[in-house]
PDB file of C-alpha atoms in Angstrom:
ATOM      1  CA  MET E   1      80.605  79.328  73.798  1.00 66.00           C
ATOM      2  CA  ASN E   2      77.710  80.110  75.733  1.00 75.00           C
ATOM      3  CA  ALA E   3      77.753  82.669  78.968  1.00 78.00           C
ATOM      4  CA  LYS E   4      77.999  80.040  81.578  1.00 81.00           C
ATOM      5  CA  ARG E   5      81.060  78.392  79.851  1.00 82.00           C
ATOM      6  CA  LYS E   6      82.849  82.109  79.350  1.00 81.00           C
ATOM      7  CA  ASP E   7      81.903  82.641  83.271  1.00 85.00           C
ATOM      8  CA  LEU E   8      83.242  79.278  84.240  1.00 84.00           C
ATOM      9  CA  LEU E   9      86.532  79.984  82.114  1.00 88.00           C
ATOM     10  CA  ALA E  10      87.018  83.497  83.500  1.00 87.00           C
ATOM     11  CA  THR E  11      86.671  82.252  87.210  1.00 90.00           C
ATOM     12  CA  ILE E  12      89.250  79.046  86.452  1.00 91.00           C
ATOM     13  CA  ILE E  13      91.664  81.623  84.914  1.00 93.00           C
ATOM     14  CA  ILE E  14      91.409  84.133  87.920  1.00 94.00           C
ATOM     15  CA  ASP E  15      91.752  81.349  90.467  1.00 92.00           C
ATOM     16  CA  ALA E  16      94.921  80.220  88.488  1.00 94.00           C
ATOM     17  CA  ILE E  17      96.393  83.575  88.736  1.00 95.00           C
ATOM     18  CA  VAL E  18      95.369  84.060  92.368  1.00 94.00           C
ATOM     19  CA  ALA E  19      96.897  80.717  93.466  1.00 95.00           C
ATOM     20  CA  THR E  20     100.149  81.213  91.359  1.00 95.00           C
ATOM     21  CA  VAL E  21     100.559  84.585  93.208  1.00 94.00           C
ATOM     22  CA  VAL E  22      99.526  82.972  96.624  1.00 94.00           C
ATOM     23  CA  GLY E  23     101.993  80.318  95.841  1.00 95.00           C
ATOM     24  CA  ILE E  24     105.108  82.256  94.950  1.00 95.00           C
ATOM     25  CA  LEU E  25     104.545  84.657  98.090  1.00 91.00           C
ATOM     26  CA  VAL E  26     104.159  81.124 100.159  1.00 93.00           C
ATOM     27  CA  PHE E  27     107.428  79.703  98.528  1.00 94.00           C
ATOM     28  CA  LEU E  28     109.505  82.547  99.233  1.00 91.00           C
ATOM     29  CA  LEU E  29     108.259  83.180 103.075  1.00 90.00           C
ATOM     30  CA  ALA E  30     108.938  79.374 103.586  1.00 92.00           C
ATOM     31  CA  TYR E  31     112.166  79.186 101.860  1.00 92.00           C
ATOM     32  CA  ILE E  32     113.414  82.253 104.067  1.00 90.00           C
ATOM     33  CA  LEU E  33     111.937  80.988 107.167  1.00 91.00           C
ATOM     34  CA  ILE E  34     112.967  77.296 106.955  1.00 91.00           C
ATOM     35  CA  SER E  35     116.636  78.567 105.848  1.00 89.00           C
ATOM     36  CA  GLY E  36     116.960  81.091 108.792  1.00 89.00           C
ATOM     37  CA  LEU E  37     114.882  80.128 111.491  1.00 89.00           C
ATOM     38  CA  PRO E  38     117.299  77.238 112.458  1.00 89.00           C
ATOM     39  CA  HIS E  39     120.184  79.706 112.990  1.00 86.00           C
ATOM     40  CA  VAL E  40     118.016  82.101 115.266  1.00 87.00           C
ATOM     41  CA  SER E  41     118.750  81.914 119.040  1.00 85.00           C
ATOM     42  CA  TRP E  42     118.718  84.417 121.944  1.00 85.00           C
ATOM     43  CA  SER E  43     122.308  84.993 121.885  1.00 84.00           C
ATOM     44  CA  PHE E  44     122.055  85.892 118.052  1.00 84.00           C
ATOM     45  CA  LEU E  45     118.895  88.066 118.700  1.00 84.00           C
ATOM     46  CA  THR E  46     120.749  90.114 121.792  1.00 83.00           C
ATOM     47  CA  GLY E  47     124.322  89.898 120.770  1.00 80.00           C
ATOM     48  CA  SER E  48     126.522  92.350 118.899  1.00 79.00           C
ATOM     49  CA  ALA E  49     128.310  91.886 115.236  1.00 74.00           C
ATOM     50  CA  ASP E  50     131.818  92.101 114.715  1.00 66.00           C
ATOM     51  CA  SER E  51     132.272  95.391 112.674  1.00 58.00           C
ATOM     52  CA  PHE E  52     134.681  93.974 110.294  1.00 56.00           C
ATOM     53  CA  SER E  53     133.595  90.583 109.627  1.00 53.00           C
ATOM     54  CA  GLY E  54     129.666  90.597 110.358  1.00 55.00           C
ATOM     55  CA  ALA E  55     129.981  87.789 112.818  1.00 64.00           C
ATOM     56  CA  GLY E  56     127.784  87.795 115.776  1.00 72.00           C
ATOM     57  CA  GLY E  57     124.386  88.794 116.822  1.00 79.00           C
ATOM     58  CA  ILE E  58     121.951  91.521 115.662  1.00 85.00           C
ATOM     59  CA  GLY E  59     120.893  93.144 118.940  1.00 85.00           C
ATOM     60  CA  VAL E  60     122.515  96.300 117.995  1.00 87.00           C
ATOM     61  CA  GLN E  61     120.810  96.402 114.623  1.00 88.00           C
ATOM     62  CA  LEU E  62     117.626  95.643 115.943  1.00 89.00           C
ATOM     63  CA  PHE E  63     117.466  98.362 118.513  1.00 90.00           C
ATOM     64  CA  ASN E  64     118.555 100.795 115.806  1.00 90.00           C
ATOM     65  CA  SER E  65     115.640  99.558 113.560  1.00 90.00           C
ATOM     66  CA  PHE E  66     113.030 100.402 116.180  1.00 90.00           C
ATOM     67  CA  TYR E  67     114.676 103.464 117.118  1.00 91.00           C
ATOM     68  CA  LEU E  68     114.852 104.630 113.672  1.00 91.00           C
ATOM     69  CA  LEU E  69     111.344 103.725 113.204  1.00 90.00           C
ATOM     70  CA  ILE E  70     110.128 105.479 116.144  1.00 90.00           C
ATOM     71  CA  LEU E  71     111.800 108.849 115.173  1.00 92.00           C
ATOM     72  CA  THR E  72     110.601 108.417 111.546  1.00 92.00           C
ATOM     73  CA  MET E  73     106.869 108.017 112.469  1.00 91.00           C
ATOM     74  CA  LEU E  74     107.194 110.908 115.351  1.00 92.00           C
ATOM     75  CA  ILE E  75     108.260 113.161 112.292  1.00 93.00           C
ATOM     76  CA  SER E  76     105.906 112.038 109.608  1.00 92.00           C
ATOM     77  CA  ILE E  77     102.490 111.288 111.292  1.00 91.00           C
ATOM     78  CA  PRO E  78     101.861 114.846 112.389  1.00 92.00           C
ATOM     79  CA  ILE E  79     102.819 116.566 109.095  1.00 92.00           C
ATOM     80  CA  SER E  80     101.018 113.771 107.135  1.00 92.00           C
ATOM     81  CA  LEU E  81      97.992 114.079 109.518  1.00 90.00           C
ATOM     82  CA  GLY E  82      97.895 117.783 108.685  1.00 90.00           C
ATOM     83  CA  ALA E  83      98.591 117.548 105.067  1.00 90.00           C
ATOM     84  CA  GLY E  84      95.951 114.793 104.941  1.00 90.00           C
ATOM     85  CA  ILE E  85      92.988 116.891 106.817  1.00 90.00           C
ATOM     86  CA  TYR E  86      93.922 119.789 104.850  1.00 90.00           C
ATOM     87  CA  LEU E  87      93.872 117.879 101.181  1.00 89.00           C
ATOM     88  CA  ALA E  88      90.423 115.781 102.361  1.00 87.00           C
ATOM     89  CA  GLU E  89      88.504 118.608 104.101  1.00 85.00           C
ATOM     90  CA  TYR E  90      89.722 122.268 103.387  1.00 86.00           C
ATOM     91  CA  ALA E  91      91.341 122.181  99.848  1.00 84.00           C
ATOM     92  CA  LYS E  92      89.672 123.592  97.105  1.00 85.00           C
ATOM     93  CA  ASP E  93      89.238 121.716  93.540  1.00 82.00           C
ATOM     94  CA  ASN E  94      91.883 123.998  91.697  1.00 86.00           C
ATOM     95  CA  TRP E  95      94.942 123.725  90.096  1.00 86.00           C
ATOM     96  CA  ARG E  96      97.103 124.051  93.103  1.00 86.00           C
ATOM     97  CA  THR E  97      95.528 121.360  94.670  1.00 86.00           C
ATOM     98  CA  ARG E  98      95.792 119.184  91.499  1.00 87.00           C
ATOM     99  CA  LEU E  99      99.329 120.298  91.550  1.00 88.00           C
ATOM    100  CA  ILE E 100      99.928 118.948  95.286  1.00 87.00           C
ATOM    101  CA  ARG E 101      98.553 115.915  94.448  1.00 87.00           C
ATOM    102  CA  SER E 102     100.643 115.418  91.706  1.00 87.00           C
ATOM    103  CA  ALA E 103     103.747 116.390  93.772  1.00 86.00           C
ATOM    104  CA  ILE E 104     102.631 113.717  95.925  1.00 86.00           C
ATOM    105  CA  GLU E 105     102.439 110.726  93.409  1.00 85.00           C
ATOM    106  CA  VAL E 106     105.643 111.635  91.903  1.00 85.00           C
ATOM    107  CA  LEU E 107     107.225 111.722  95.627  1.00 84.00           C
ATOM    108  CA  SER E 108     105.776 108.296  96.202  1.00 82.00           C
ATOM    109  CA  SER E 109     107.004 106.753  93.239  1.00 83.00           C
ATOM    110  CA  LEU E 110     110.822 107.875  93.893  1.00 84.00           C
ATOM    111  CA  PRO E 111     112.976 104.934  94.369  1.00 86.00           C
ATOM    112  CA  SER E 112     114.416 104.423  97.885  1.00 86.00           C
ATOM    113  CA  VAL E 113     117.709 104.897  96.813  1.00 88.00           C
ATOM    114  CA  VAL E 114     116.876 108.143  95.206  1.00 89.00           C
ATOM    115  CA  VAL E 115     115.799 109.591  98.354  1.00 89.00           C
ATOM    116  CA  GLY E 116     118.530 108.188 100.020  1.00 89.00           C
ATOM    117  CA  LEU E 117     120.940 109.776  97.854  1.00 90.00           C
ATOM    118  CA  PHE E 118     119.089 113.096  98.598  1.00 90.00           C
ATOM    119  CA  GLY E 119     119.422 112.773 102.235  1.00 90.00           C
ATOM    120  CA  PHE E 120     123.111 112.019 101.851  1.00 92.00           C
ATOM    121  CA  LEU E 121     123.694 115.109  99.834  1.00 91.00           C
ATOM    122  CA  LEU E 122     121.647 117.493 102.208  1.00 89.00           C
ATOM    123  CA  PHE E 123     121.966 116.110 105.604  1.00 89.00           C
ATOM    124  CA  VAL E 124     125.279 114.302 105.483  1.00 89.00           C
ATOM    125  CA  VAL E 125     127.244 116.552 103.072  1.00 89.00           C
ATOM    126  CA  LYS E 126     125.586 119.927 102.948  1.00 89.00           C
ATOM    127  CA  PHE E 127     124.438 120.065 106.738  1.00 89.00           C
ATOM    128  CA  LYS E 128     127.227 118.244 107.946  1.00 87.00           C
ATOM    129  CA  ILE E 129     125.120 116.069 110.183  1.00 87.00           C
ATOM    130  CA  GLY E 130     127.041 112.816 109.129  1.00 86.00           C
ATOM    131  CA  PHE E 131     125.934 109.517 108.933  1.00 90.00           C
ATOM    132  CA  SER E 132     123.327 109.390 111.871  1.00 90.00           C
ATOM    133  CA  VAL E 133     120.161 108.098 113.363  1.00 91.00           C
ATOM    134  CA  ILE E 134     118.366 111.784 112.531  1.00 92.00           C
ATOM    135  CA  SER E 135     119.618 111.657 109.395  1.00 91.00           C
ATOM    136  CA  GLY E 136     118.139 108.299 108.395  1.00 91.00           C
ATOM    137  CA  ALA E 137     114.694 109.285 110.229  1.00 92.00           C
ATOM    138  CA  ILE E 138     114.340 112.517 108.064  1.00 92.00           C
ATOM    139  CA  ALA E 139     115.184 110.738 104.807  1.00 91.00           C
ATOM    140  CA  LEU E 140     112.535 107.926 105.573  1.00 90.00           C
ATOM    141  CA  THR E 141     110.099 110.718 106.328  1.00 91.00           C
ATOM    142  CA  PHE E 142     110.531 111.944 102.884  1.00 88.00           C
ATOM    143  CA  PHE E 143     109.992 108.279 101.698  1.00 85.00           C
ATOM    144  CA  ASN E 144     106.943 107.644 104.012  1.00 88.00           C
ATOM    145  CA  LEU E 145     105.012 111.355 103.894  1.00 89.00           C
ATOM    146  CA  PRO E 146     103.321 110.311 100.345  1.00 89.00           C
ATOM    147  CA  LEU E 147     101.905 107.026 101.483  1.00 88.00           C
ATOM    148  CA  LEU E 148     101.056 108.233 104.985  1.00 91.00           C
ATOM    149  CA  THR E 149      99.366 111.567 103.516  1.00 91.00           C
ATOM    150  CA  ARG E 150      97.455 109.540 100.854  1.00 90.00           C
ATOM    151  CA  ASN E 151      95.868 107.170 103.522  1.00 90.00           C
ATOM    152  CA  ILE E 152      94.928 109.599 105.599  1.00 91.00           C
ATOM    153  CA  GLU E 153      93.256 111.518 103.062  1.00 89.00           C
ATOM    154  CA  GLU E 154      91.569 108.639 101.639  1.00 90.00           C
ATOM    155  CA  SER E 155      90.457 107.527 105.122  1.00 89.00           C
ATOM    156  CA  LEU E 156      88.814 110.855 105.659  1.00 89.00           C
ATOM    157  CA  SER E 157      86.982 111.353 102.287  1.00 88.00           C
ATOM    158  CA  ALA E 158      85.398 107.742 102.902  1.00 87.00           C
ATOM    159  CA  VAL E 159      83.516 109.042 106.038  1.00 86.00           C
ATOM    160  CA  PRO E 160      80.049 109.362 104.939  1.00 85.00           C
ATOM    161  CA  ARG E 161      78.904 113.163 104.258  1.00 84.00           C
ATOM    162  CA  SER E 162      76.069 112.967 106.583  1.00 84.00           C
ATOM    163  CA  GLN E 163      78.534 112.658 109.261  1.00 81.00           C
ATOM    164  CA  ARG E 164      79.672 116.014 108.461  1.00 81.00           C
ATOM    165  CA  GLU E 165      76.479 117.454 108.234  1.00 81.00           C
ATOM    166  CA  ALA E 166      75.412 116.089 111.476  1.00 82.00           C
ATOM    167  CA  GLY E 167      78.130 117.982 113.475  1.00 82.00           C
ATOM    168  CA  LEU E 168      77.646 121.406 111.543  1.00 81.00           C
ATOM    169  CA  SER E 169      73.728 121.015 112.250  1.00 82.00           C
ATOM    170  CA  LEU E 170      74.615 120.704 115.861  1.00 81.00           C
ATOM    171  CA  GLY E 171      76.089 124.018 115.682  1.00 81.00           C
ATOM    172  CA  LEU E 172      79.851 122.554 115.699  1.00 80.00           C
ATOM    173  CA  SER E 173      82.768 124.533 113.748  1.00 82.00           C
ATOM    174  CA  LYS E 174      84.212 122.732 110.750  1.00 82.00           C
ATOM    175  CA  TRP E 175      87.445 122.177 112.891  1.00 84.00           C
ATOM    176  CA  LYS E 176      85.363 120.681 115.646  1.00 85.00           C
ATOM    177  CA  THR E 177      83.504 118.324 113.423  1.00 84.00           C
ATOM    178  CA  GLU E 178      86.493 117.203 112.071  1.00 84.00           C
ATOM    179  CA  ILE E 179      88.167 116.601 115.362  1.00 82.00           C
ATOM    180  CA  GLY E 180      85.578 115.168 117.362  1.00 81.00           C
ATOM    181  CA  ILE E 181      83.296 113.421 114.330  1.00 82.00           C
ATOM    182  CA  ILE E 182      85.284 112.708 111.176  1.00 86.00           C
ATOM    183  CA  LEU E 183      88.839 111.687 112.420  1.00 84.00           C
ATOM    184  CA  PRO E 184      87.424 108.914 115.075  1.00 82.00           C
ATOM    185  CA  VAL E 185      85.138 107.535 112.485  1.00 83.00           C
ATOM    186  CA  ALA E 186      88.526 107.451 110.120  1.00 86.00           C
ATOM    187  CA  LEU E 187      90.673 106.296 112.707  1.00 84.00           C
ATOM    188  CA  PRO E 188      90.578 102.475 111.806  1.00 83.00           C
ATOM    189  CA  GLY E 189      91.711 103.197 108.405  1.00 85.00           C
ATOM    190  CA  ILE E 190      94.337 105.634 109.443  1.00 88.00           C
ATOM    191  CA  VAL E 191      95.548 103.321 112.155  1.00 85.00           C
ATOM    192  CA  THR E 192      95.909 100.429 109.699  1.00 83.00           C
ATOM    193  CA  GLY E 193      97.853 102.877 107.199  1.00 85.00           C
ATOM    194  CA  VAL E 194     100.390 103.990 109.618  1.00 87.00           C
ATOM    195  CA  VAL E 195     101.139 100.543 110.907  1.00 84.00           C
ATOM    196  CA  LEU E 196     101.537  99.227 107.108  1.00 82.00           C
ATOM    197  CA  SER E 197     103.788 101.875 106.491  1.00 86.00           C
ATOM    198  CA  ALA E 198     105.604 101.163 109.776  1.00 85.00           C
ATOM    199  CA  GLY E 199     106.300  97.799 108.579  1.00 83.00           C
ATOM    200  CA  ARG E 200     107.716  99.334 105.226  1.00 84.00           C
ATOM    201  CA  VAL E 201     109.911 101.616 107.064  1.00 87.00           C
ATOM    202  CA  PHE E 202     111.339  98.845 108.876  1.00 87.00           C
ATOM    203  CA  GLY E 203     112.396  96.837 106.148  1.00 85.00           C
ATOM    204  CA  GLU E 204     114.040  99.895 104.383  1.00 87.00           C
ATOM    205  CA  ALA E 205     117.626  99.492 103.426  1.00 87.00           C
ATOM    206  CA  ALA E 206     118.638 101.458 100.352  1.00 85.00           C
ATOM    207  CA  ALA E 207     117.739 105.048 101.852  1.00 88.00           C
ATOM    208  CA  LEU E 208     119.477 104.175 105.006  1.00 90.00           C
ATOM    209  CA  ILE E 209     123.087 102.999 103.605  1.00 90.00           C
ATOM    210  CA  TYR E 210     123.314 106.538 102.428  1.00 90.00           C
ATOM    211  CA  THR E 211     122.173 108.541 105.721  1.00 91.00           C
ATOM    212  CA  ALA E 212     122.082 106.169 108.651  1.00 89.00           C
ATOM    213  CA  GLY E 213     125.278 104.756 107.892  1.00 85.00           C
ATOM    214  CA  GLN E 214     126.746 100.937 107.592  1.00 82.00           C
ATOM    215  CA  SER E 215     127.954 100.989 111.097  1.00 79.00           C
ATOM    216  CA  ALA E 216     126.975 100.113 114.514  1.00 75.00           C
ATOM    217  CA  PRO E 217     129.335 101.667 116.972  1.00 77.00           C
ATOM    218  CA  VAL E 218     129.880 100.221 120.495  1.00 74.00           C
ATOM    219  CA  THR E 219     126.588 101.105 122.570  1.00 80.00           C
ATOM    220  CA  ASN E 220     126.088 101.195 126.347  1.00 80.00           C
ATOM    221  CA  PHE E 221     122.698 100.165 126.783  1.00 80.00           C
ATOM    222  CA  ALA E 222     123.206 101.276 130.678  1.00 81.00           C
ATOM    223  CA  ASP E 223     123.312 104.981 129.449  1.00 82.00           C
ATOM    224  CA  TRP E 224     120.433 106.203 128.363  1.00 85.00           C
ATOM    225  CA  ASN E 225     121.441 110.105 128.198  1.00 84.00           C
ATOM    226  CA  PRO E 226     120.560 111.171 124.509  1.00 84.00           C
ATOM    227  CA  MET E 227     123.626 113.845 125.026  1.00 84.00           C
ATOM    228  CA  ASP E 228     126.358 111.062 125.507  1.00 84.00           C
ATOM    229  CA  ALA E 229     128.177 109.439 122.322  1.00 80.00           C
ATOM    230  CA  ALA E 230     127.968 105.698 123.769  1.00 82.00           C
ATOM    231  CA  SER E 231     124.069 106.382 124.680  1.00 87.00           C
ATOM    232  CA  PRO E 232     121.617 104.209 122.280  1.00 87.00           C
ATOM    233  CA  LEU E 233     119.277 106.918 122.448  1.00 88.00           C
ATOM    234  CA  ASN E 234     122.000 109.537 120.880  1.00 88.00           C
ATOM    235  CA  PRO E 235     120.149 110.922 117.447  1.00 89.00           C
ATOM    236  CA  LEU E 236     123.558 111.740 115.983  1.00 89.00           C
ATOM    237  CA  ARG E 237     125.339 108.495 116.267  1.00 89.00           C
ATOM    238  CA  PRO E 238     125.733 106.101 113.174  1.00 89.00           C
ATOM    239  CA  ALA E 239     123.072 103.585 113.122  1.00 87.00           C
ATOM    240  CA  GLU E 240     123.096 100.351 110.939  1.00 88.00           C
ATOM    241  CA  THR E 241     119.686  98.916 110.712  1.00 89.00           C
ATOM    242  CA  LEU E 242     118.661  95.043 110.494  1.00 88.00           C
ATOM    243  CA  ALA E 243     117.916  95.515 106.696  1.00 89.00           C
ATOM    244  CA  VAL E 244     121.486  97.197 106.100  1.00 89.00           C
ATOM    245  CA  HIS E 245     122.985  94.484 108.108  1.00 86.00           C
ATOM    246  CA  ILE E 246     121.603  91.764 105.787  1.00 87.00           C
ATOM    247  CA  TRP E 247     123.003  93.575 102.772  1.00 86.00           C
ATOM    248  CA  LYS E 248     126.104  94.190 104.334  1.00 84.00           C
ATOM    249  CA  VAL E 249     126.658  90.576 105.353  1.00 83.00           C
ATOM    250  CA  ASN E 250     125.840  89.458 101.951  1.00 81.00           C
ATOM    251  CA  THR E 251     128.069  91.857  99.927  1.00 80.00           C
ATOM    252  CA  GLU E 252     131.418  92.323 102.509  1.00 74.00           C
ATOM    253  CA  GLY E 253     130.801  89.702 105.056  1.00 66.00           C
ATOM    254  CA  LEU E 254     133.928  87.952 105.769  1.00 69.00           C
ATOM    255  CA  ALA E 255     132.697  85.511 108.585  1.00 70.00           C
ATOM    256  CA  SER E 256     132.896  82.043 107.569  1.00 72.00           C
ATOM    257  CA  ASN E 257     129.105  81.465 108.315  1.00 76.00           C
ATOM    258  CA  ALA E 258     128.002  84.567 106.554  1.00 77.00           C
ATOM    259  CA  ALA E 259     125.278  82.686 104.582  1.00 81.00           C
ATOM    260  CA  GLN E 260     123.781  81.417 107.874  1.00 85.00           C
ATOM    261  CA  LEU E 261     123.899  84.816 109.872  1.00 84.00           C
ATOM    262  CA  SER E 262     122.185  86.638 106.704  1.00 85.00           C
ATOM    263  CA  ALA E 263     119.509  83.929 106.344  1.00 88.00           C
ATOM    264  CA  ALA E 264     119.207  84.360 110.235  1.00 88.00           C
ATOM    265  CA  ALA E 265     118.616  88.094 109.956  1.00 88.00           C
ATOM    266  CA  SER E 266     116.437  87.758 107.088  1.00 89.00           C
ATOM    267  CA  ALA E 267     114.057  85.601 108.763  1.00 90.00           C
ATOM    268  CA  VAL E 268     113.737  87.969 111.979  1.00 90.00           C
ATOM    269  CA  LEU E 269     113.152  90.850 109.532  1.00 89.00           C
ATOM    270  CA  ILE E 270     110.303  88.686 107.576  1.00 90.00           C
ATOM    271  CA  ILE E 271     108.620  87.775 110.978  1.00 89.00           C
ATOM    272  CA  ALA E 272     109.075  91.522 112.171  1.00 86.00           C
ATOM    273  CA  VAL E 273     107.306  92.702 108.919  1.00 85.00           C
ATOM    274  CA  LEU E 274     104.507  89.717 109.302  1.00 85.00           C
ATOM    275  CA  LEU E 275     103.690  90.612 112.910  1.00 85.00           C
ATOM    276  CA  PHE E 276     103.706  94.538 111.454  1.00 81.00           C
ATOM    277  CA  ASN E 277     100.785  93.451 108.955  1.00 80.00           C
ATOM    278  CA  LEU E 278      98.876  91.111 111.450  1.00 83.00           C
ATOM    279  CA  PHE E 279      99.013  93.971 113.966  1.00 82.00           C
ATOM    280  CA  ALA E 280      97.678  96.307 111.522  1.00 78.00           C
ATOM    281  CA  ARG E 281      94.717  94.118 110.638  1.00 78.00           C
ATOM    282  CA  VAL E 282      93.808  93.174 114.459  1.00 82.00           C
ATOM    283  CA  LEU E 283      94.323  96.722 115.648  1.00 79.00           C
ATOM    284  CA  GLY E 284      92.042  98.228 112.503  1.00 74.00           C
ATOM    285  CA  ASN E 285      89.181  95.569 113.096  1.00 76.00           C
ATOM    286  CA  TYR E 286      89.246  96.489 116.816  1.00 80.00           C
ATOM    287  CA  LEU E 287      89.029 100.250 116.260  1.00 75.00           C
ATOM    288  CA  TYR E 288      86.533  99.530 113.587  1.00 72.00           C
ATOM    289  CA  ARG E 289      84.308  97.783 116.238  1.00 75.00           C
ATOM    290  CA  ARG E 290      84.633 100.197 118.810  1.00 73.00           C
ATOM    291  CA  VAL E 291      83.795 103.269 116.684  1.00 67.00           C
ATOM    292  CA  THR E 292      80.740 101.485 114.891  1.00 63.00           C
ATOM    293  CA  ALA E 293      79.839  99.687 118.050  1.00 61.00           C
ATOM    294  CA  SER E 294      79.405  96.519 115.828  1.00 59.00           C
ATOM    295  CA  LYS E 295      80.486  93.165 117.213  1.00 60.00           C
TER     296      LYS E 295
END
């Protein structure tokens, strides 16, 4: 077999593998959307679910998912940004740095259920916070930190060294160069990673079953005082998210239309995650054009 035939055969095999992967993905998305979208309505998106049977809407669960996502990102972004800057710009290449990177790799490979059990034992049991939004947010922070830290470190490391030398040659300190030159150039990659990690957090269920709880208490959306027990902003209340609600309806739901409710909620979750990914791509390209002045 000559080189041209080998190249053609390799191309066909690679194309077939790619087509198979894409086909499986399209089939799964189409199946979930076709099964669930006919059951999605405005009342379903804004209504409340029955705590016993699981019947009703997903309004509270949808709000809980976004609220917990915001809290998680508010905690994890500053920490991972500092860690990423340190590892990319200040850490020396020694055994301590290699140990930190190994710890990050190990933490990123932990199953989410293990992170959830850790959060349950530490925050729910030991610190007696109970099943709450804040317990879930902190658990998801442990789940999210390794990915964000690696993303920020790689985005900063991808900036050409000439950018750093240009800042230092102008008399800027290393910190000023980092904040004023390096970070803006790396911003598109950082923002893309943040949005993608937000989509991953939004669809997480296993870690939240043991920390945020499996119930959605009556919430008064007219009361925005975080100190009130019925306020949706109260971080100490249990908060069943959309992903947990899907699991609960499938395993414990007693409603006659539990399958339809689960399919509809799954379709909403899939659409939300797809929008996160699309937004990450569009925002990343926009920021790249702004930073590089390219069309």
